[in-house]
PDB file of C-alpha atoms in Angstrom:
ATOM      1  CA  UNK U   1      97.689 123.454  81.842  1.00  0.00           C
ATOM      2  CA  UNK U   2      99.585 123.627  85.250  1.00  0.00           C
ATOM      3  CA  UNK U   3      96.502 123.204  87.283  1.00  0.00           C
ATOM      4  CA  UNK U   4      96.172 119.780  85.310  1.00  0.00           C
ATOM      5  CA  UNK U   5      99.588 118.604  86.076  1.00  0.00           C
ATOM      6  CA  UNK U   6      99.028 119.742  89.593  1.00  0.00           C
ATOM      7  CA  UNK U   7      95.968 117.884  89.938  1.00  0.00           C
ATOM      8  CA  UNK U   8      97.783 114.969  88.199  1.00  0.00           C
ATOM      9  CA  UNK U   9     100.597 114.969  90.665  1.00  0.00           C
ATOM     10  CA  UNK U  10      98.019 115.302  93.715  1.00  0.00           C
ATOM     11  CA  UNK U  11      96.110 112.440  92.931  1.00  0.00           C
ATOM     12  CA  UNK U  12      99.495 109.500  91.334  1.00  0.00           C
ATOM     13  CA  UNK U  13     100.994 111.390  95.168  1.00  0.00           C
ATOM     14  CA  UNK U  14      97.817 110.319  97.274  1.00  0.00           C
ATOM     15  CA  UNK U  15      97.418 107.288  95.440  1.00  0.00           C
ATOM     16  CA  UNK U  16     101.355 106.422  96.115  1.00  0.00           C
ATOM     17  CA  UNK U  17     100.758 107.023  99.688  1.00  0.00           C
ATOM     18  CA  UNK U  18      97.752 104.858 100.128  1.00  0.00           C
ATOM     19  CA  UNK U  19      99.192 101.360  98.796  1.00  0.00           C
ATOM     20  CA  UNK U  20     101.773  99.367 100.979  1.00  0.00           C
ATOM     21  CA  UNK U  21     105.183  99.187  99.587  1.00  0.00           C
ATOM     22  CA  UNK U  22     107.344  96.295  99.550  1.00  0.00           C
ATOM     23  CA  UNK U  23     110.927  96.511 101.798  1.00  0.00           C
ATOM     24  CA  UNK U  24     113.710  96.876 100.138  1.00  0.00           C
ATOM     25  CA  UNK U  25     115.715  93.627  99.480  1.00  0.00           C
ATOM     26  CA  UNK U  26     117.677  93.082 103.236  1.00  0.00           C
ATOM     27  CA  UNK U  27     121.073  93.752 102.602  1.00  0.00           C
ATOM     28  CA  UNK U  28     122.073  94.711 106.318  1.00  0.00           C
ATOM     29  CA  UNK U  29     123.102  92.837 110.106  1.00  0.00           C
ATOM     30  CA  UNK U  30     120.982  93.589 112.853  1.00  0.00           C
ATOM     31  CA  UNK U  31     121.060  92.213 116.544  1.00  0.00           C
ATOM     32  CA  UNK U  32     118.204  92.529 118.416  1.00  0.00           C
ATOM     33  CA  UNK U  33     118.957  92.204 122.470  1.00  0.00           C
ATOM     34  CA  UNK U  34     117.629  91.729 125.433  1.00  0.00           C
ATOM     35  CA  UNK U  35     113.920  90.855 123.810  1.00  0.00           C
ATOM     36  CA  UNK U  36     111.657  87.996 124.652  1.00  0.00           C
ATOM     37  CA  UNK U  37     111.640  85.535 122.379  1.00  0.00           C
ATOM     38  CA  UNK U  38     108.424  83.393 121.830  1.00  0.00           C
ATOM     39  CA  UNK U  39     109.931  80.704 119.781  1.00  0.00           C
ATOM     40  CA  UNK U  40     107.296  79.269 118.090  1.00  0.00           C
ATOM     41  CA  UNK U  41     106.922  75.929 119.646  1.00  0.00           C
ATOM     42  CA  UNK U  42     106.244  76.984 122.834  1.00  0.00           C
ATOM     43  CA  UNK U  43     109.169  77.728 124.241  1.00  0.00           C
ATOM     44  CA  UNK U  44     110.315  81.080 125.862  1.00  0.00           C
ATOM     45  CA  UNK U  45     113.366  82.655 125.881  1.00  0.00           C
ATOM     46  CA  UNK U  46     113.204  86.000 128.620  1.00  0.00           C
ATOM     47  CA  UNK U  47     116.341  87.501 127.665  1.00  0.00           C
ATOM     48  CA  UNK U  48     117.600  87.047 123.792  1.00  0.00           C
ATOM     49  CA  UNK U  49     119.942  87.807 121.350  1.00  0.00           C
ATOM     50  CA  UNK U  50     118.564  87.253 117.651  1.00  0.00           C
ATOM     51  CA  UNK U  51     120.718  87.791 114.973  1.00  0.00           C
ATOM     52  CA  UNK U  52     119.772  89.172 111.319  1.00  0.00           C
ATOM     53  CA  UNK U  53     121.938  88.619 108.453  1.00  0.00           C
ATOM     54  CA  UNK U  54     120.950  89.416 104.840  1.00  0.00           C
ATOM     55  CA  UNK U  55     117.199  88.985 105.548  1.00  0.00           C
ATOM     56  CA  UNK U  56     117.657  85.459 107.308  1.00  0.00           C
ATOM     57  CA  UNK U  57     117.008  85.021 111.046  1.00  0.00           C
ATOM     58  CA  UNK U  58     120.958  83.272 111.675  1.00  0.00           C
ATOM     59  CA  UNK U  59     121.126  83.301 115.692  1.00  0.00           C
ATOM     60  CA  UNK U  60     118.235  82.838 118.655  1.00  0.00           C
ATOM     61  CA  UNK U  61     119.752  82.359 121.652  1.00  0.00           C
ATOM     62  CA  UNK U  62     119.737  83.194 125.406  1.00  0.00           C
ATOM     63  CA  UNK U  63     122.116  86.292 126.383  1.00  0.00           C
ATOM     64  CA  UNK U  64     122.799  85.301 129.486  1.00  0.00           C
ATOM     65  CA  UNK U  65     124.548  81.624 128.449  1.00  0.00           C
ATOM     66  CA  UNK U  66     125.933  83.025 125.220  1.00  0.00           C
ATOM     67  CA  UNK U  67     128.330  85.197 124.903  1.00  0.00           C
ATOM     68  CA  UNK U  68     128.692  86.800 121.719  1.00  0.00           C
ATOM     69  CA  UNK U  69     129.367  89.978 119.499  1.00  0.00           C
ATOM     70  CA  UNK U  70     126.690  92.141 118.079  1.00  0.00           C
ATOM     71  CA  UNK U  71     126.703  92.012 114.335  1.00  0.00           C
ATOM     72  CA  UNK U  72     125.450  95.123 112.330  1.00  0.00           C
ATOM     73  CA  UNK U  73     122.984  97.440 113.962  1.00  0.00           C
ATOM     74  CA  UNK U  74     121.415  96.859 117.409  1.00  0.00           C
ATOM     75  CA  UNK U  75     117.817  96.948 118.464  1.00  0.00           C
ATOM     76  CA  UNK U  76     117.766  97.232 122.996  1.00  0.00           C
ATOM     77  CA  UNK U  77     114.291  95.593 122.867  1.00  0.00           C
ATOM     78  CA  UNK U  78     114.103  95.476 126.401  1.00  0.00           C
ATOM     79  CA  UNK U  79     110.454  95.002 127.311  1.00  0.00           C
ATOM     80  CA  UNK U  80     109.597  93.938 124.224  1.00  0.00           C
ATOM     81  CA  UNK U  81     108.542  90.610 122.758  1.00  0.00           C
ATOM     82  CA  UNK U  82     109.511  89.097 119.560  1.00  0.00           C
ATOM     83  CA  UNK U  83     107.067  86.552 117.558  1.00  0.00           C
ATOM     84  CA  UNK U  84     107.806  84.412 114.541  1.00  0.00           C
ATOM     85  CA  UNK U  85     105.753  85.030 111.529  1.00  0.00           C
ATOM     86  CA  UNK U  86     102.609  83.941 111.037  1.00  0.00           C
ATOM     87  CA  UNK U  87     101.608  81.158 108.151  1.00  0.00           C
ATOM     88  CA  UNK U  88      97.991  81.344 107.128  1.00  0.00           C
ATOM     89  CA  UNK U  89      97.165  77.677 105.947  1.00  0.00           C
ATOM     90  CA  UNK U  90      94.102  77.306 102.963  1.00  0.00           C
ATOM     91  CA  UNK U  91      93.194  80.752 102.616  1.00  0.00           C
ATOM     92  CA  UNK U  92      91.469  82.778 100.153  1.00  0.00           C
ATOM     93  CA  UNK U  93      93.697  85.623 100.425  1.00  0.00           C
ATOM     94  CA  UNK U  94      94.689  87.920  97.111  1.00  0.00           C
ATOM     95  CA  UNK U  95      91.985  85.776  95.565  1.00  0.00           C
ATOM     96  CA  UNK U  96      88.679  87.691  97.076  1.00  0.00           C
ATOM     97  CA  UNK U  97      88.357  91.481  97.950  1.00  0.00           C
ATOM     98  CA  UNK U  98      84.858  91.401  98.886  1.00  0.00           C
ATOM     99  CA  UNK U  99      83.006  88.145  99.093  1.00  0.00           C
ATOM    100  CA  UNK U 100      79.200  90.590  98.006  1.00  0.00           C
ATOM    101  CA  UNK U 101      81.075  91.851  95.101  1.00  0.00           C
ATOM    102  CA  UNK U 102      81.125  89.196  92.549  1.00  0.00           C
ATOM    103  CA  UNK U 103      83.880  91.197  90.048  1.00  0.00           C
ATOM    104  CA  UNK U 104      86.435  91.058  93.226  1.00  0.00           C
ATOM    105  CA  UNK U 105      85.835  87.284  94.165  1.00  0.00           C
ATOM    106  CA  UNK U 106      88.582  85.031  92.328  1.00  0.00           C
ATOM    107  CA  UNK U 107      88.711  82.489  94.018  1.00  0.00           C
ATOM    108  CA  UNK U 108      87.014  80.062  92.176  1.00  0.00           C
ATOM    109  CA  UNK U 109      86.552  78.214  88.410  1.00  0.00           C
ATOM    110  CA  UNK U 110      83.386  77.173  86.135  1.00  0.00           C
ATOM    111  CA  UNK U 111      83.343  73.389  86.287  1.00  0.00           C
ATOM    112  CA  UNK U 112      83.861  70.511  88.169  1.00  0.00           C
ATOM    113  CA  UNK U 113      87.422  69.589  87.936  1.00  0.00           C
ATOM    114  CA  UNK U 114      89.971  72.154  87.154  1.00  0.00           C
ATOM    115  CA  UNK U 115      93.510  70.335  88.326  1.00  0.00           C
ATOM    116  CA  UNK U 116      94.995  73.022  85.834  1.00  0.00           C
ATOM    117  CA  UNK U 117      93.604  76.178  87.591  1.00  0.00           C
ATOM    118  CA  UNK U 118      96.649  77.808  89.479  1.00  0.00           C
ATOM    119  CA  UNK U 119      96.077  80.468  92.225  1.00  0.00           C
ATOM    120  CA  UNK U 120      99.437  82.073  92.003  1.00  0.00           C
ATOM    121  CA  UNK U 121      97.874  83.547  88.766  1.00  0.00           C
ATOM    122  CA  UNK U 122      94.554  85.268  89.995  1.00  0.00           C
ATOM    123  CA  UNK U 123      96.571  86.705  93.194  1.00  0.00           C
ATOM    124  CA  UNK U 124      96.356  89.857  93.373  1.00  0.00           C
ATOM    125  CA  UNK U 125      99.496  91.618  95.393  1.00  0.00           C
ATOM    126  CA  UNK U 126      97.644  94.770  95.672  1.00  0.00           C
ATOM    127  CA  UNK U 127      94.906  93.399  97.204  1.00  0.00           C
ATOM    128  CA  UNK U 128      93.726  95.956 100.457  1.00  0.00           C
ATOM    129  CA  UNK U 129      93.012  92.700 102.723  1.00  0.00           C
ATOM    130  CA  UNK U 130      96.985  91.528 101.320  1.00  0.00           C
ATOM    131  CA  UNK U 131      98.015  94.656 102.937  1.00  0.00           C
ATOM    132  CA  UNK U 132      96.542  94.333 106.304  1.00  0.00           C
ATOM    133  CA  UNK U 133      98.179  91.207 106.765  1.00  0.00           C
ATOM    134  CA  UNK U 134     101.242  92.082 107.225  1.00  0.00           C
ATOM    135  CA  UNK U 135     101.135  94.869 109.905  1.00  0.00           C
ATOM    136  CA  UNK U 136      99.432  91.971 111.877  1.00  0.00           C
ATOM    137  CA  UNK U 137     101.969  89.276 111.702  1.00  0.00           C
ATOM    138  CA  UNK U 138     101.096  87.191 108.937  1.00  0.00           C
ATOM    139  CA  UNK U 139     104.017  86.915 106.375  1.00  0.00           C
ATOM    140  CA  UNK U 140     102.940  84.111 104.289  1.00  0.00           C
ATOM    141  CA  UNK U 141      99.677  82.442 103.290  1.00  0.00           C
ATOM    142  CA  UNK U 142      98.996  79.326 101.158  1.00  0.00           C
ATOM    143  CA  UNK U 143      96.638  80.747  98.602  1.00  0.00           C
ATOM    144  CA  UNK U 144      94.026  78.003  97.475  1.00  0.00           C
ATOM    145  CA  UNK U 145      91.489  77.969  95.052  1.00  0.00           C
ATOM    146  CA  UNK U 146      87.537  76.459  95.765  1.00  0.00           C
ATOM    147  CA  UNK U 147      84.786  74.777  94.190  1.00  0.00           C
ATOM    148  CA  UNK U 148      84.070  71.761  91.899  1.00  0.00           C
ATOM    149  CA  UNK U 149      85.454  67.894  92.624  1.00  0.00           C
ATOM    150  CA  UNK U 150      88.920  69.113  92.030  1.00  0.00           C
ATOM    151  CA  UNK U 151      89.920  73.031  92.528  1.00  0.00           C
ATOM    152  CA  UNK U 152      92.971  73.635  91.042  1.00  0.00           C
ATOM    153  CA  UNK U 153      96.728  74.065  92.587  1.00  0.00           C
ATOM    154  CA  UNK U 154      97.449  76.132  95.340  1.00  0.00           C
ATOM    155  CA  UNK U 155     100.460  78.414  95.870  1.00  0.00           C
ATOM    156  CA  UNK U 156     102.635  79.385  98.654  1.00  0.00           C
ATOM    157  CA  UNK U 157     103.001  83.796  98.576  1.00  0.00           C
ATOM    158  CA  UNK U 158     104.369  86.062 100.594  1.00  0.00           C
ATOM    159  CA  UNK U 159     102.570  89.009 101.538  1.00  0.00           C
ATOM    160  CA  UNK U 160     105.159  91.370 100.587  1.00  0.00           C
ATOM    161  CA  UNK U 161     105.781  91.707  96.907  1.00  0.00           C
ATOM    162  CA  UNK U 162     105.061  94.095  93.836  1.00  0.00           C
ATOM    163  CA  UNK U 163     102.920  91.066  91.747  1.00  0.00           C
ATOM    164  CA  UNK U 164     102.300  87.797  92.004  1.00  0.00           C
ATOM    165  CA  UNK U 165     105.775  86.495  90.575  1.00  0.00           C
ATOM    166  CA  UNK U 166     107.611  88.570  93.236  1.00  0.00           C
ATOM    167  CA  UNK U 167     105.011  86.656  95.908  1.00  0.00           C
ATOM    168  CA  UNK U 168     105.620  83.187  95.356  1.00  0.00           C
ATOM    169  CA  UNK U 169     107.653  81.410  97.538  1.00  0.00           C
ATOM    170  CA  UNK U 170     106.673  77.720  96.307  1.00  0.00           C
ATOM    171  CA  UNK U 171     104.873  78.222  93.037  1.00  0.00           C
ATOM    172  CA  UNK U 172     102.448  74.767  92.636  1.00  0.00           C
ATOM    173  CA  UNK U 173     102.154  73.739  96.314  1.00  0.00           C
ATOM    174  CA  UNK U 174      99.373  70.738  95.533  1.00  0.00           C
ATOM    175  CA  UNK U 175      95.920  69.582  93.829  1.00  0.00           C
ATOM    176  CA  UNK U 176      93.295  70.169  96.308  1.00  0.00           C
ATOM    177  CA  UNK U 177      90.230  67.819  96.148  1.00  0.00           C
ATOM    178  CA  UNK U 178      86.859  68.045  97.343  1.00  0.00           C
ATOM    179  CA  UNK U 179      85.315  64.657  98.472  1.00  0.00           C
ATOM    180  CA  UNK U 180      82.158  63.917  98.392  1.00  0.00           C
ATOM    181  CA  UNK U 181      79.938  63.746 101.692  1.00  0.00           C
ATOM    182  CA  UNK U 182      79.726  60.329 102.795  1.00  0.00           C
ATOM    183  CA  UNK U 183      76.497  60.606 104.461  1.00  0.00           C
ATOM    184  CA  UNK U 184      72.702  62.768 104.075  1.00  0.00           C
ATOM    185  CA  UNK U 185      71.371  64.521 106.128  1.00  0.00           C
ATOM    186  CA  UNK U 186      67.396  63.474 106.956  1.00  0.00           C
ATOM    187  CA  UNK U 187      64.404  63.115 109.727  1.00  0.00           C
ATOM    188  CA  UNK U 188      61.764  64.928 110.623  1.00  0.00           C
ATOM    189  CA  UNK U 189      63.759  67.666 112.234  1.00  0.00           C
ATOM    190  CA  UNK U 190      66.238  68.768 109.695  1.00  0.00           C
ATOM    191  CA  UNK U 191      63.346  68.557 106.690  1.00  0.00           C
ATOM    192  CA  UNK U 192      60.791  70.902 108.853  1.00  0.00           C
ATOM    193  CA  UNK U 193      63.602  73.432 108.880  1.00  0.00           C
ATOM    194  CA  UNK U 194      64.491  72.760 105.542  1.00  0.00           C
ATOM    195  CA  UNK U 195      61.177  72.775 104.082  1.00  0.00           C
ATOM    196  CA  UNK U 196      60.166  75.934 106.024  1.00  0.00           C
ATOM    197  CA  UNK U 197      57.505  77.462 104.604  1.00  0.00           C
ATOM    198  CA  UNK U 198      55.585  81.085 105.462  1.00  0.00           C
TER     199      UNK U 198
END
């Protein structure tokens, strides 16, 4: 019996390991000084002071025209540079796994207009690609279903969260709609390598 529950606790303690966990809800101040500050619409700031409070980005300034006290914990990033995060726009993510295996591929409805799907509801928060996202900057994606005239809604989620209600940051973003092609492709050319045959 107690090789079982040691076995049991191995493999819940390996598995707890291996997943991403969300951060704890920001409670805390931090300052983070003397950083370089990539703004986000092109402008550069060489030496800044950015201010954390409660989980929201309050200050961005330059350190050497304003003068100002620390608040809660400070970061010297010196040397360092400091980048908003990324939004990834129309993405599949937390919707497909692995595009050859069908059973992991969510991202899209039988039929040809589905204005009722809703992404928010197939994403999947422990998704492995999820969890590579956020180690690499991006922070939120706008998760969008495919396929047919009309796909579904599409949700705003963050990419740190538990399940898919913790994700959402807007829950029914919009109705995306597939028009049709306007024009055909034809000629000699295109059929000869469409109508290729050995």
């Amino acid at each position: 019996m107690k090789r079982i529950i040691y076995i049991l606790c191995a493999v819940v303690g390996f598995t707890a390991a291996a997943q991403q966990t969300p951060a704890p809800a920001a409670n805390k101040s931090y300052t983070i000084m003397n950083a370089t500050a990539h703004i986000g619409n092109g402008e550069l700031i060489e030496n800044s002071v950015i201010v954390i409070e409660n989980g929201k980005i309050t200050t961005v300034a330059d350190a050497t025209t304003v003068k100002m006290q620390p608040k809660g914990e400070v970061i010297n990033a010196s040397g360092m540079h400091v980048y908003p995060g990324i939004i990834a726009c129309n993405t599949t993510l937390g919707l497909v796994e692995i595009d050859a295996v069908k059973a992991s591929d969510d991202d899209r409805e039988i039929g040809t207009y589905n204005p009722h799907i809703r992404s928010l509801i197939a994403y999947n928060a422990e998704s492995r690609v999820v969890e590579t996202m956020r180690p690499n900057g991006v922070l939120i994606a706008q998760v969008v279903p495919r396929g047919g005239r009309i796909s579904g809604q599409s949700s705003v989620m963050q990419m740190d969260a538990w399940n898919w209600e913790d994700a959402a940051v807007r829950v029914d973003d919009g109705v995306h709609i597939n028009w049709p092609r306007t024009f055909s492709r034809s000629g000699s050319w295109y059929e000869r390598c469409t109508n290729h045959t050995e």
